[in-house]
Coordinates of C-alpha atoms in Angstrom, one line a residue:
G127 CA 32.2 -63.4 -145.9
L128 CA 28.7 -63.1 -147.8
D129 CA 26.3 -60.4 -146.9
C130 CA 23.2 -62.9 -145.6
T131 CA 19.9 -62.0 -144.9
L132 CA 17.8 -64.7 -142.5
M133 CA 14.4 -65.7 -142.1
D134 CA 12.4 -68.1 -140.2
Y135 CA 8.7 -67.5 -139.5
N136 CA 9.3 -69.3 -136.8
P137 CA 10.1 -67.6 -133.4
V138 CA 12.3 -70.7 -132.1
A139 CA 14.2 -70.7 -134.6
Y140 CA 14.8 -66.8 -135.0
I141 CA 16.0 -66.9 -131.5
I142 CA 18.4 -69.6 -132.4
M143 CA 19.7 -67.4 -135.6
K144 CA 20.4 -64.4 -133.9
A145 CA 22.4 -66.6 -130.9
I146 CA 24.3 -68.0 -133.8
F147 CA 25.1 -65.1 -136.1
E148 CA 24.4 -61.7 -134.6
Y149 CA 25.7 -61.9 -131.6
P150 CA 28.9 -63.9 -131.1
Q151 CA 30.1 -61.3 -134.4
K152 CA 28.9 -58.5 -131.8
Y153 CA 31.0 -59.1 -129.5
G154 CA 33.6 -61.6 -130.0
E155 CA 35.1 -64.2 -128.0
K156 CA 34.6 -62.7 -124.3
L157 CA 30.8 -63.6 -125.1
A158 CA 32.0 -67.1 -124.5
E159 CA 33.1 -66.3 -120.9
D160 CA 31.0 -64.3 -119.8
V161 CA 28.1 -67.0 -120.8
E162 CA 30.0 -69.6 -118.6
N163 CA 30.4 -67.7 -116.0
Y164 CA 26.7 -66.2 -115.6
G165 CA 25.8 -69.7 -116.6
K166 CA 27.6 -70.8 -113.5
E167 CA 26.3 -68.0 -111.2
V168 CA 22.4 -69.5 -112.3
I169 CA 23.6 -72.8 -111.6
K170 CA 25.1 -72.4 -108.0
R171 CA 22.2 -69.8 -107.2
A172 CA 20.0 -72.8 -108.3
R173 CA 21.9 -75.5 -106.5
E174 CA 21.3 -73.1 -102.9
E175 CA 18.4 -73.3 -103.3
L176 CA 17.3 -76.0 -104.5
G177 CA 19.9 -78.8 -103.4
R178 CA 18.1 -80.2 -100.5
F179 CA 15.4 -81.8 -102.5
Y180 CA 18.0 -84.0 -104.7
C181 CA 20.2 -84.7 -100.9
R182 CA 20.4 -88.3 -99.8
S183 CA 22.5 -90.7 -97.6
G184 CA 24.9 -92.7 -99.1
K185 CA 25.5 -92.9 -102.9
K186 CA 24.7 -89.5 -105.1
A187 CA 21.8 -89.4 -107.1
L188 CA 21.6 -88.9 -110.6
H189 CA 18.7 -90.0 -112.1
Y190 CA 14.9 -91.0 -110.3
L191 CA 13.0 -93.7 -112.8
W192 CA 9.5 -93.0 -112.1
C193 CA 6.3 -95.4 -113.0
W194 CA 2.8 -94.9 -113.9
C195 CA 0.8 -96.4 -112.2
I196 CA -3.3 -98.1 -113.2
R197 CA -6.1 -99.5 -111.2
C198 CA -6.9 -102.8 -111.9
P199 CA -10.3 -102.6 -113.5
Y200 CA -11.2 -106.7 -113.1
C201 CA -9.0 -106.6 -109.1
G202 CA -8.2 -103.7 -107.9
Q203 CA -4.4 -103.9 -108.0
R204 CA -2.0 -101.3 -108.8
I205 CA -0.3 -102.1 -112.3
P206 CA 2.9 -99.9 -112.3
L207 CA 3.0 -100.2 -116.2
T208 CA 6.3 -100.6 -117.6
N209 CA 7.7 -102.1 -121.3
Q210 CA 10.8 -103.3 -120.7
M211 CA 12.9 -104.3 -117.1
W212 CA 15.8 -103.5 -117.8
L213 CA 17.9 -100.8 -116.2
D214 CA 21.4 -102.0 -117.6
K215 CA 20.8 -104.5 -120.1
K216 CA 25.2 -104.9 -120.6
R217 CA 25.1 -105.9 -116.9
K218 CA 21.6 -107.6 -117.3
I219 CA 20.4 -105.5 -113.9
G220 CA 17.3 -104.8 -113.9
Y221 CA 13.6 -104.5 -111.4
R222 CA 10.8 -107.0 -110.5
F223 CA 7.7 -106.4 -109.5
L224 CA 6.0 -108.3 -106.4
L225 CA 3.2 -108.7 -105.2
A226 CA 2.5 -106.8 -101.8
D227 CA -0.5 -106.2 -99.3
N228 CA -3.6 -104.2 -100.2
D229 CA -3.4 -104.6 -103.6
N230 CA -0.5 -102.7 -104.0
F231 CA 3.7 -104.3 -105.3
Y232 CA 6.7 -103.4 -104.5
V233 CA 10.3 -103.0 -106.2
E234 CA 13.2 -105.8 -105.7
I235 CA 16.4 -104.7 -107.9
G236 CA 18.9 -106.9 -109.6
K237 CA 20.5 -109.7 -111.5
L238 CA 17.6 -110.5 -114.6
S239 CA 17.2 -113.1 -117.0
E240 CA 16.8 -112.2 -120.2
S241 CA 13.6 -113.3 -120.2
E242 CA 12.5 -111.1 -117.0
G243 CA 14.7 -107.7 -118.5
S244 CA 12.2 -108.1 -121.7
G245 CA 9.3 -108.6 -119.7
Y246 CA 6.3 -106.3 -119.7
T247 CA 3.1 -104.8 -118.0
Q248 CA 2.2 -102.9 -121.4
K249 CA 3.1 -103.0 -124.3
G250 CA 1.1 -101.8 -127.6
G251 CA -1.1 -99.6 -126.2
K252 CA -2.4 -102.8 -123.4
A253 CA -2.2 -103.2 -119.9
I254 CA -1.5 -106.4 -118.2
C255 CA -2.2 -107.4 -114.9
L256 CA 0.2 -108.4 -111.9
R257 CA -2.2 -110.4 -110.4
C258 CA -5.4 -111.1 -112.5
K259 CA -2.9 -111.3 -115.8
N260 CA -6.3 -110.1 -117.7
T261 CA -5.0 -106.9 -120.8
I262 CA -6.6 -104.5 -119.9
S263 CA -7.7 -101.6 -123.1
Y264 CA -5.9 -98.2 -124.1
E265 CA -9.0 -96.3 -123.1
H266 CA -8.4 -97.5 -119.5
I267 CA -5.0 -97.0 -119.1
T268 CA -6.0 -93.1 -120.5
S269 CA -8.5 -92.6 -118.1
D270 CA -7.2 -94.0 -115.2
I271 CA -4.2 -91.9 -115.5
S272 CA -6.1 -88.5 -116.3
R273 CA -8.3 -88.9 -113.6
R274 CA -5.7 -90.2 -110.7
R275 CA -2.3 -89.2 -112.2
D276 CA -0.9 -91.9 -110.0
R277 CA 2.8 -92.4 -110.6
E278 CA 5.8 -94.3 -108.3
L279 CA 9.6 -93.7 -107.3
I280 CA 10.9 -97.3 -108.6
A281 CA 14.7 -97.1 -108.5
I282 CA 17.8 -94.6 -108.2
V283 CA 20.7 -94.3 -111.0
V284 CA 23.3 -93.3 -108.0
K285 CA 27.2 -92.7 -108.7
G286 CA 29.4 -95.5 -108.1
S287 CA 32.5 -96.0 -107.7
T288 CA 33.4 -96.9 -111.2
G289 CA 30.3 -95.8 -113.2
K290 CA 26.2 -95.9 -112.4
D291 CA 24.8 -98.3 -110.2
Y292 CA 20.9 -99.1 -108.8
E293 CA 19.1 -98.6 -105.7
E294 CA 15.6 -99.3 -104.1
P295 CA 14.5 -95.9 -103.8
T296 CA 14.2 -95.1 -99.4
K297 CA 12.3 -93.0 -97.2
E298 CA 14.9 -90.7 -97.3
D299 CA 13.7 -89.9 -101.8
Y300 CA 10.1 -90.0 -101.1
E301 CA 10.6 -87.3 -98.3
S302 CA 13.3 -85.5 -100.3
F303 CA 10.3 -85.6 -103.5
Q304 CA 7.3 -84.8 -101.0
A305 CA 9.0 -81.7 -99.5
A306 CA 10.2 -80.6 -102.9
K307 CA 6.4 -80.9 -104.0
E308 CA 5.1 -78.9 -100.5
E309 CA 7.6 -76.0 -101.7
L310 CA 6.0 -75.5 -105.2
Q311 CA 2.2 -75.6 -103.2
R312 CA 3.9 -73.1 -101.4
R313 CA 4.9 -70.9 -103.7
W314 CA 2.4 -71.7 -106.4
E315 CA 0.1 -68.0 -106.1
S316 CA 3.8 -66.1 -106.3
L317 CA 4.9 -68.2 -109.8
I318 CA 1.7 -67.5 -111.0
F319 CA 1.6 -63.5 -110.3
E320 CA 5.7 -63.7 -111.7
D321 CA 4.7 -65.2 -114.7
L322 CA 6.8 -68.2 -114.3
I323 CA 4.2 -70.7 -114.6
P324 CA 3.6 -72.0 -118.2
C325 CA -0.4 -72.4 -118.7
E326 CA -0.8 -72.4 -121.7
E327 CA -2.8 -75.0 -123.1
L328 CA -1.6 -77.8 -125.3
S329 CA -2.9 -77.2 -128.8
E330 CA -5.6 -79.1 -129.9
S331 CA -5.1 -79.7 -133.1
G332 CA -2.1 -81.9 -132.1
F333 CA 1.7 -83.2 -132.3
G334 CA 1.5 -85.5 -135.2
T335 CA -0.2 -84.4 -138.0
H336 CA -1.5 -87.4 -139.1
T337 CA -3.8 -87.2 -135.4
R338 CA -6.9 -84.6 -135.1
T339 CA -5.4 -83.7 -130.9
S340 CA -2.7 -84.3 -129.4
P341 CA -2.1 -87.5 -127.1
L342 CA -1.1 -86.3 -124.2
R343 CA -5.1 -84.3 -123.9
N344 CA -6.2 -87.6 -123.8
Y345 CA -4.5 -88.6 -120.5
G346 CA -5.8 -85.6 -119.0
F347 CA -2.4 -83.1 -119.7
I348 CA -4.1 -79.5 -121.0
R349 CA -1.7 -77.0 -119.9
W350 CA 2.2 -77.2 -120.5
Y351 CA 3.3 -76.9 -116.6
E352 CA 1.7 -80.4 -116.8
F353 CA 4.6 -82.4 -119.0
F354 CA 6.6 -82.1 -115.5
N355 CA 6.6 -83.4 -111.8
E356 CA 6.0 -81.4 -109.2
R357 CA 10.1 -81.4 -108.2
Q358 CA 10.2 -80.7 -112.3
L359 CA 8.5 -77.8 -112.4
L360 CA 9.9 -76.0 -109.0
L361 CA 13.3 -76.5 -110.7
M362 CA 12.7 -75.6 -113.6
T363 CA 10.4 -72.3 -112.3
S364 CA 13.2 -71.5 -110.1
L365 CA 16.1 -71.3 -113.0
L366 CA 13.3 -69.2 -115.1
R367 CA 13.2 -66.3 -112.3
I368 CA 17.4 -67.1 -111.1
I369 CA 17.8 -65.9 -115.1
R370 CA 15.8 -63.0 -114.8
E371 CA 17.7 -62.0 -111.9
V372 CA 21.2 -62.4 -113.2
C373 CA 20.2 -60.9 -116.3
S374 CA 18.7 -57.8 -114.3
S375 CA 22.5 -57.2 -112.8
V376 CA 24.2 -56.7 -116.6
E377 CA 24.3 -53.0 -117.5
D378 CA 24.3 -52.7 -121.0
R379 CA 21.0 -53.9 -121.7
D380 CA 21.7 -54.7 -125.4
Y381 CA 24.2 -57.1 -123.7
A382 CA 22.4 -58.3 -121.2
K383 CA 19.7 -59.7 -123.9
A384 CA 22.3 -61.8 -125.8
I385 CA 23.5 -63.6 -122.4
A386 CA 19.8 -63.8 -121.6
T387 CA 19.4 -65.4 -125.1
Y388 CA 21.7 -68.4 -124.2
L389 CA 20.5 -68.9 -120.8
A390 CA 17.1 -69.3 -121.9
L391 CA 18.6 -71.7 -124.5
M392 CA 20.3 -73.3 -121.3
L393 CA 17.7 -74.0 -119.7
C394 CA 15.4 -75.2 -122.9
K395 CA 17.9 -77.9 -123.6
H396 CA 17.8 -78.9 -119.1
V397 CA 13.8 -79.2 -120.1
D398 CA 13.9 -81.3 -122.9
Y399 CA 15.9 -83.9 -121.0
N400 CA 14.0 -83.3 -117.3
C401 CA 10.6 -83.9 -117.9
I402 CA 7.8 -86.9 -117.7
G403 CA 8.3 -87.3 -122.1
V404 CA 12.0 -88.3 -120.9
G405 CA 12.6 -92.5 -121.5
W406 CA 15.6 -94.4 -120.2
N407 CA 18.0 -96.0 -122.5
A408 CA 19.0 -99.2 -120.8
S409 CA 21.6 -100.3 -123.4
Y410 CA 23.6 -96.7 -123.2
V411 CA 22.8 -96.9 -119.8
K412 CA 21.4 -93.0 -120.3
I413 CA 18.6 -90.7 -120.4
T414 CA 17.3 -89.8 -124.1
D415 CA 15.5 -86.6 -124.8
A416 CA 12.2 -85.8 -124.4
L417 CA 11.9 -84.8 -128.8
A418 CA 14.1 -87.7 -129.5
F419 CA 10.4 -88.7 -131.6
R420 CA 10.0 -84.7 -132.3
S421 CA 7.0 -84.5 -130.7
P422 CA 6.2 -84.8 -126.7
R423 CA 4.4 -87.5 -125.4
I424 CA 4.2 -89.3 -122.1
I425 CA 6.6 -92.6 -121.1
Y426 CA 5.2 -94.5 -119.0
N427 CA 8.3 -95.2 -117.1
F428 CA 10.0 -91.7 -117.3
T429 CA 13.1 -90.8 -115.9
E430 CA 14.1 -87.8 -113.6
T431 CA 17.4 -85.7 -114.2
N432 CA 19.1 -84.5 -111.0
P433 CA 20.0 -81.1 -112.6
F434 CA 23.2 -80.6 -110.1
E435 CA 25.1 -84.0 -110.4
K436 CA 27.3 -84.5 -113.5
T437 CA 25.6 -87.0 -116.0
S438 CA 23.5 -86.8 -118.7
G439 CA 21.1 -83.9 -119.0
A440 CA 22.2 -81.9 -116.1
L441 CA 22.8 -78.3 -115.7
Q442 CA 26.5 -78.3 -116.2
G443 CA 26.5 -80.4 -119.5
M444 CA 23.9 -78.4 -121.2
L445 CA 25.3 -74.9 -120.6
K446 CA 29.2 -76.9 -121.6
D447 CA 27.0 -77.3 -125.1
V448 CA 25.9 -73.4 -125.0
I449 CA 29.2 -72.4 -124.6
N450 CA 30.8 -74.7 -127.3
A451 CA 28.2 -73.2 -129.6
V452 CA 28.8 -70.0 -128.6
K453 CA 32.2 -70.9 -129.6
F454 CA 32.1 -72.4 -132.5
A455 CA 29.7 -69.8 -134.2
V456 CA 32.3 -67.2 -132.6
E457 CA 35.2 -69.1 -134.8
S458 CA 33.2 -69.3 -137.9
R459 CA 32.4 -65.3 -137.8
A460 CA 29.3 -66.2 -139.6
N461 CA 27.2 -63.1 -140.0
G462 CA 23.8 -61.9 -141.4
K463 CA 21.0 -59.8 -141.1
I464 CA 18.1 -62.0 -138.9
L465 CA 14.4 -61.0 -139.9
L466 CA 11.3 -62.9 -138.4
G467 CA 8.8 -63.3 -141.2
S468 CA 7.6 -65.2 -143.6
A469 CA 8.2 -66.4 -147.5
M470 CA 4.4 -65.8 -147.9
R471 CA 5.3 -61.9 -147.5
I472 CA 8.3 -60.7 -148.6
D473 CA 9.0 -58.1 -151.6
W474 CA 12.8 -57.4 -152.3
K475 CA 13.2 -57.4 -156.4
N476 CA 15.9 -59.1 -158.6
Y477 CA 17.8 -58.8 -155.1
F478 CA 19.3 -61.8 -154.2
D479 CA 22.2 -64.2 -155.6
L480 CA 21.3 -67.2 -154.3
V481 CA 18.5 -68.0 -151.8
I482 CA 18.6 -71.4 -149.5
T483 CA 15.3 -72.8 -148.4
D484 CA 14.8 -76.2 -146.5
P485 CA 11.1 -75.8 -146.7
P486 CA 9.5 -78.0 -144.9
Y487 CA 8.3 -81.7 -146.3
M488 CA 4.6 -81.6 -146.1
D489 CA 3.1 -83.9 -142.8
D490 CA 6.7 -84.7 -141.9
I491 CA 6.8 -82.5 -138.6
P492 CA 4.1 -79.9 -137.4
Y493 CA 6.5 -77.4 -136.7
A494 CA 4.6 -74.7 -134.9
E495 CA 2.7 -77.1 -131.8
V496 CA 6.3 -79.1 -131.4
S497 CA 8.2 -75.7 -131.2
E498 CA 5.5 -74.5 -128.4
F499 CA 7.4 -76.9 -125.9
F500 CA 10.6 -74.7 -125.6
Y501 CA 8.4 -71.4 -126.6
V502 CA 6.3 -71.3 -123.6
W503 CA 9.8 -71.5 -121.8
L504 CA 11.5 -68.6 -124.4
I505 CA 8.6 -65.9 -124.6
R506 CA 8.9 -66.0 -120.4
L507 CA 12.7 -65.4 -120.6
L508 CA 13.1 -63.2 -123.5
R509 CA 9.7 -60.7 -124.6
Q510 CA 11.5 -57.9 -122.0
Y511 CA 14.3 -58.1 -124.5
Y512 CA 12.3 -58.5 -128.4
P513 CA 9.0 -57.0 -128.4
E514 CA 8.6 -58.3 -132.1
L515 CA 8.2 -61.6 -130.3
P516 CA 4.2 -63.1 -130.4
P517 CA 2.3 -64.4 -127.5
R518 CA 1.8 -67.9 -128.7
V519 CA 4.1 -69.6 -132.2
P520 CA 1.6 -68.3 -134.9
V521 CA 0.0 -71.1 -136.9
D522 CA -1.4 -69.0 -140.4
E523 CA 1.7 -69.3 -142.2
D524 CA 3.2 -72.3 -140.9
L525 CA 2.7 -74.5 -143.8
V526 CA 2.7 -78.2 -143.1
V527 CA 0.5 -80.7 -144.2
N528 CA -2.0 -80.8 -140.4
K529 CA -5.6 -82.0 -140.2
G530 CA -6.2 -81.4 -136.7
R531 CA -5.9 -77.6 -137.5
F532 CA -8.6 -78.4 -140.1
S533 CA -11.0 -80.3 -137.7
G534 CA -9.7 -83.8 -139.2
N535 CA -10.1 -82.2 -143.1
E536 CA -6.6 -83.7 -144.8
K537 CA -7.6 -82.2 -148.1
L538 CA -8.1 -78.7 -146.7
A539 CA -4.7 -79.0 -145.0
L540 CA -3.8 -80.0 -148.3
E541 CA -4.7 -77.3 -149.8
F542 CA -3.8 -74.9 -147.3
Y543 CA -0.1 -76.6 -147.6
R544 CA 0.1 -76.3 -151.6
R545 CA -1.5 -72.7 -151.8
G546 CA 1.1 -71.3 -149.1
M547 CA 4.1 -73.2 -150.9
K548 CA 3.7 -72.1 -154.5
I549 CA 3.0 -68.1 -153.0
S550 CA 6.2 -68.9 -151.7
F551 CA 8.3 -69.9 -154.6
R552 CA 6.4 -67.0 -156.7
N553 CA 7.8 -64.7 -154.3
I554 CA 11.3 -66.4 -154.3
Y555 CA 11.5 -66.0 -158.1
E556 CA 10.6 -62.2 -157.5
C557 CA 13.3 -61.6 -155.1
L558 CA 16.1 -63.9 -156.8
K559 CA 18.5 -62.3 -159.7
D560 CA 17.8 -63.6 -163.3
D561 CA 21.1 -65.2 -162.9
G562 CA 20.7 -66.3 -159.3
L563 CA 20.6 -69.5 -157.8
L564 CA 18.0 -71.4 -155.5
I565 CA 19.0 -74.3 -153.4
I566 CA 16.3 -76.5 -152.1
F567 CA 16.6 -79.2 -149.8
F568 CA 14.0 -81.4 -149.7
A569 CA 13.4 -85.4 -147.8
H570 CA 10.0 -87.0 -148.0
S571 CA 9.1 -90.5 -148.7
S572 CA 5.5 -90.3 -150.6
T573 CA 5.6 -89.9 -154.1
E574 CA 2.7 -87.5 -153.8
A575 CA 4.9 -85.1 -151.5
W576 CA 8.0 -85.8 -154.7
D577 CA 4.6 -84.6 -156.8
L578 CA 3.6 -81.8 -155.3
L579 CA 6.9 -80.0 -155.3
L580 CA 7.4 -80.8 -159.2
E581 CA 3.6 -78.8 -159.5
V582 CA 5.5 -76.4 -157.1
L583 CA 8.9 -76.2 -159.2
R584 CA 7.1 -75.4 -162.3
D585 CA 4.6 -73.0 -161.4
S586 CA 7.2 -70.7 -160.5
K587 CA 9.0 -71.3 -163.5
F588 CA 11.9 -73.1 -161.4
R589 CA 13.6 -75.7 -164.1
V590 CA 16.2 -78.2 -161.7
V591 CA 19.9 -77.8 -163.1
S592 CA 21.3 -80.2 -160.8
S593 CA 20.8 -82.8 -158.1
Y594 CA 22.4 -84.4 -155.4
A595 CA 21.4 -86.8 -152.6
V596 CA 23.1 -86.0 -149.5
H597 CA 23.2 -87.6 -146.0
T598 CA 21.2 -85.5 -143.3
E599 CA 19.6 -88.0 -140.7
S600 CA 21.6 -89.9 -138.1
T601 CA 21.5 -93.2 -138.9
E602 CA 20.7 -93.7 -134.7
N603 CA 17.4 -91.0 -134.8
P604 CA 14.6 -93.8 -134.2
L605 CA 12.2 -91.5 -136.9
A606 CA 14.8 -93.3 -139.8
R607 CA 13.1 -96.4 -139.3
G608 CA 10.2 -96.5 -141.8
K609 CA 9.1 -93.3 -140.9
T610 CA 8.1 -90.5 -143.5
S611 CA 11.7 -89.0 -143.8
F612 CA 14.1 -90.7 -145.8
M613 CA 18.2 -90.4 -144.1
S614 CA 19.0 -89.1 -146.7
S615 CA 17.5 -85.1 -148.2
I616 CA 18.1 -84.1 -151.9
V617 CA 19.7 -80.7 -152.6
L618 CA 18.0 -79.8 -155.8
A619 CA 19.8 -76.5 -157.6
C620 CA 17.7 -74.1 -159.5
R621 CA 17.1 -71.7 -162.2
K622 CA 14.7 -69.1 -163.1
I623 CA 12.7 -70.2 -165.8
L624 CA 12.9 -67.0 -168.7
E625 CA 11.0 -68.2 -171.3
D626 CA 8.6 -70.8 -172.5
R627 CA 10.2 -74.0 -173.4
E628 CA 7.4 -77.1 -175.0
V629 CA 8.3 -80.5 -174.8
Y630 CA 6.6 -84.0 -175.4
F631 CA 5.7 -86.5 -172.7
E632 CA 6.9 -88.7 -174.9
Q633 CA 10.7 -87.6 -175.5
L634 CA 11.4 -86.9 -171.5
M635 CA 11.5 -90.9 -170.5
P636 CA 14.5 -91.6 -172.7
K637 CA 16.3 -88.5 -171.5
V638 CA 15.8 -89.5 -167.6
E639 CA 17.2 -93.4 -169.0
E640 CA 20.3 -92.0 -170.1
S641 CA 19.9 -89.9 -167.0
I642 CA 20.2 -93.0 -164.8
R643 CA 22.8 -95.2 -167.3
S644 CA 25.4 -92.5 -167.6
F645 CA 25.2 -92.3 -163.5
I646 CA 25.4 -96.0 -162.6
D647 CA 28.7 -96.4 -164.8
S648 CA 30.3 -93.6 -163.6
L649 CA 30.6 -96.0 -160.3
N650 CA 32.5 -98.7 -160.1
V651 CA 30.5 -102.3 -158.5
D652 CA 32.2 -101.1 -154.8
E653 CA 30.6 -98.3 -154.9
L654 CA 27.3 -98.9 -156.1
L655 CA 27.3 -101.6 -153.2
G656 CA 28.3 -99.4 -150.5
L657 CA 25.2 -96.7 -151.7
P658 CA 22.0 -97.2 -150.0
I659 CA 18.8 -97.8 -152.0
T660 CA 17.2 -95.1 -150.8
D661 CA 19.8 -92.5 -151.9
L662 CA 19.7 -94.2 -155.4
L663 CA 16.1 -93.4 -155.6
I664 CA 16.8 -89.8 -154.4
M665 CA 18.7 -89.9 -157.2
V666 CA 16.0 -91.0 -159.4
Y667 CA 13.9 -88.1 -158.4
G668 CA 16.0 -85.4 -159.3
K669 CA 16.9 -86.8 -162.3
I670 CA 13.2 -87.0 -163.4
L671 CA 12.5 -83.3 -161.7
E672 CA 16.0 -81.9 -164.2
E673 CA 14.3 -83.4 -167.1
L674 CA 10.6 -82.6 -166.5
T675 CA 11.6 -78.8 -165.2
Q676 CA 13.4 -78.1 -167.8
Y677 CA 10.3 -77.1 -169.6
N678 CA 6.7 -75.2 -168.4
K679 CA 4.7 -76.8 -171.1
I680 CA 4.5 -80.5 -171.6
K681 CA 2.4 -81.6 -174.0
S682 CA 1.5 -85.5 -175.6
Y683 CA 0.7 -87.7 -178.7
R684 CA -2.2 -89.4 -176.9
A685 CA -5.7 -87.3 -176.4
D686 CA -5.7 -89.3 -172.6
F687 CA -2.5 -87.8 -171.5
K688 CA -2.1 -86.5 -167.8
S689 CA 0.8 -85.6 -166.7
S690 CA 2.0 -88.1 -164.2
F691 CA 5.5 -87.7 -161.6
E692 CA 4.3 -91.3 -160.4
G693 CA 4.2 -93.1 -163.7
L694 CA 7.6 -91.5 -164.7
I695 CA 9.3 -93.0 -161.0
G696 CA 7.3 -96.5 -161.5
E697 CA 9.2 -96.5 -165.1
A698 CA 12.7 -94.6 -163.7
R699 CA 12.8 -97.0 -160.7
N700 CA 12.5 -100.3 -163.0
H701 CA 15.1 -98.9 -165.1
L702 CA 17.6 -97.6 -162.6
F703 CA 17.0 -102.0 -161.1
R704 CA 18.1 -103.6 -164.7
H705 CA 20.3 -101.0 -165.1
I706 CA 22.1 -101.9 -161.7
V707 CA 21.5 -106.0 -161.9
K708 CA 23.0 -105.8 -165.3
K709 CA 26.0 -103.7 -163.8
L710 CA 26.6 -106.2 -161.1
T711 CA 26.5 -109.8 -163.2
G712 CA 27.1 -108.3 -166.8
R713 CA 24.0 -109.9 -167.9
S714 CA 21.4 -108.4 -169.4
P715 CA 18.0 -108.7 -166.7
N716 CA 15.9 -110.4 -170.0
I717 CA 18.7 -113.1 -170.4
L718 CA 18.9 -113.5 -166.4

């Protein structure tokens, strides 16, 4: 019921916000029904056109498991690359690679022992030859794949009577794929002419903020369409064309824009589950999506999905997810004015009562580069409806620490981020009413990131009035295991500093200690033991920010004083642990 304005610099986020906050409120309950009908029509036409490329005798194929293959530089043996042999860990089913004539191999599927299932032909960036057992370097793997692009279909996940079964590929399976490959070649010129193939180059600055170039480029993948095998690319380009045709039949152009948006999101969800970055999870016997690790990467043993069967990643499921999201958005009655813009360029004055922001966490995710994964498809469908969309995802004000954008210069990348954050938060200060509230979500494991956040808040004259640790990451998230982000985010509630305040640094620490002590004392032992240590640490960071940001000038009795968030963190951490020990044992740590 509030009058909201939503803004994002990234065009993919902008499109998603349109789909959540604008169209459901504008068109109501009939929207989900129409999205379902048009979506089913798209899938029906695609099945009629392409279904023959997935047909086989016997059990229906759900997924196709592939391996990239290289040649051993020592003996010439052809080696399929895989980091484990399981297909179904629970039922102990997997595959074996057996030597064949002409330096080739063949596949045998069956019951495996634990040691067989955990076997591999590559691990840690190195491969092992099936024949001569020599170790093969990462450099040779990347150059071989780049040069020869050799892949092998090694297993078919099929629909069994009680679940999934596994079969060795048949001649018919190979012929179906070859027919799709030939069909793509036959259509290639017209697909290029109709702008249905994403020929944009992958960003040279890379998907990982810690690298200078995209890891995919090491394997010779230069353009986005190369992230699909031939049958996958034929499917995606056909879906793109069919969605265009279906939406062109909608007479009301504004309504066609909404329908096209949801069908585009359905396509993008399927792209995430049907490309060469999709893996097979043998523990849960289902696929993993390409962005499970937040950036597209090559999977040596990748999985192709049959889009027309009822299985993980297939089109029916993608459409159902979109329909459910539309229904939820309609029921929530959320609304807002949605803008494609940058926090570095806003000019409201004392306008908002509340501002909520989840700023980029330094080097956590290179948003612009990663979102191109979806945007190269979205722009081809939606540019006729959204003239404001840029041809590529812009990076000029995409505030992340990505040294790849600065020729590997991390210092320049950090300065770009620092300067952009300061400008953005100063602008937020200006657009917020004097009695307004700023809410910030933040999560990072490095004290450097927290130090910089403190610098930004003090520069823009915001004080933290309260802080909370909130679980924002799934416990199943593989990124949470020792990576940059914490499982929890801190939620900071901030107010504007309207008058100058100063304090001596030596007075701050007792206040921080008192805040920590008060919080720990408020918990019973069971509650304390139930809290992850990262939550407690994040709470400590919040208490320090609460104290430090109350003042825009910090002095010290020491002549050599330099304000250090990291120094305070160390002291606060020590105090936290000592007080926890005292709470749990009832005795002073000094006595213990």
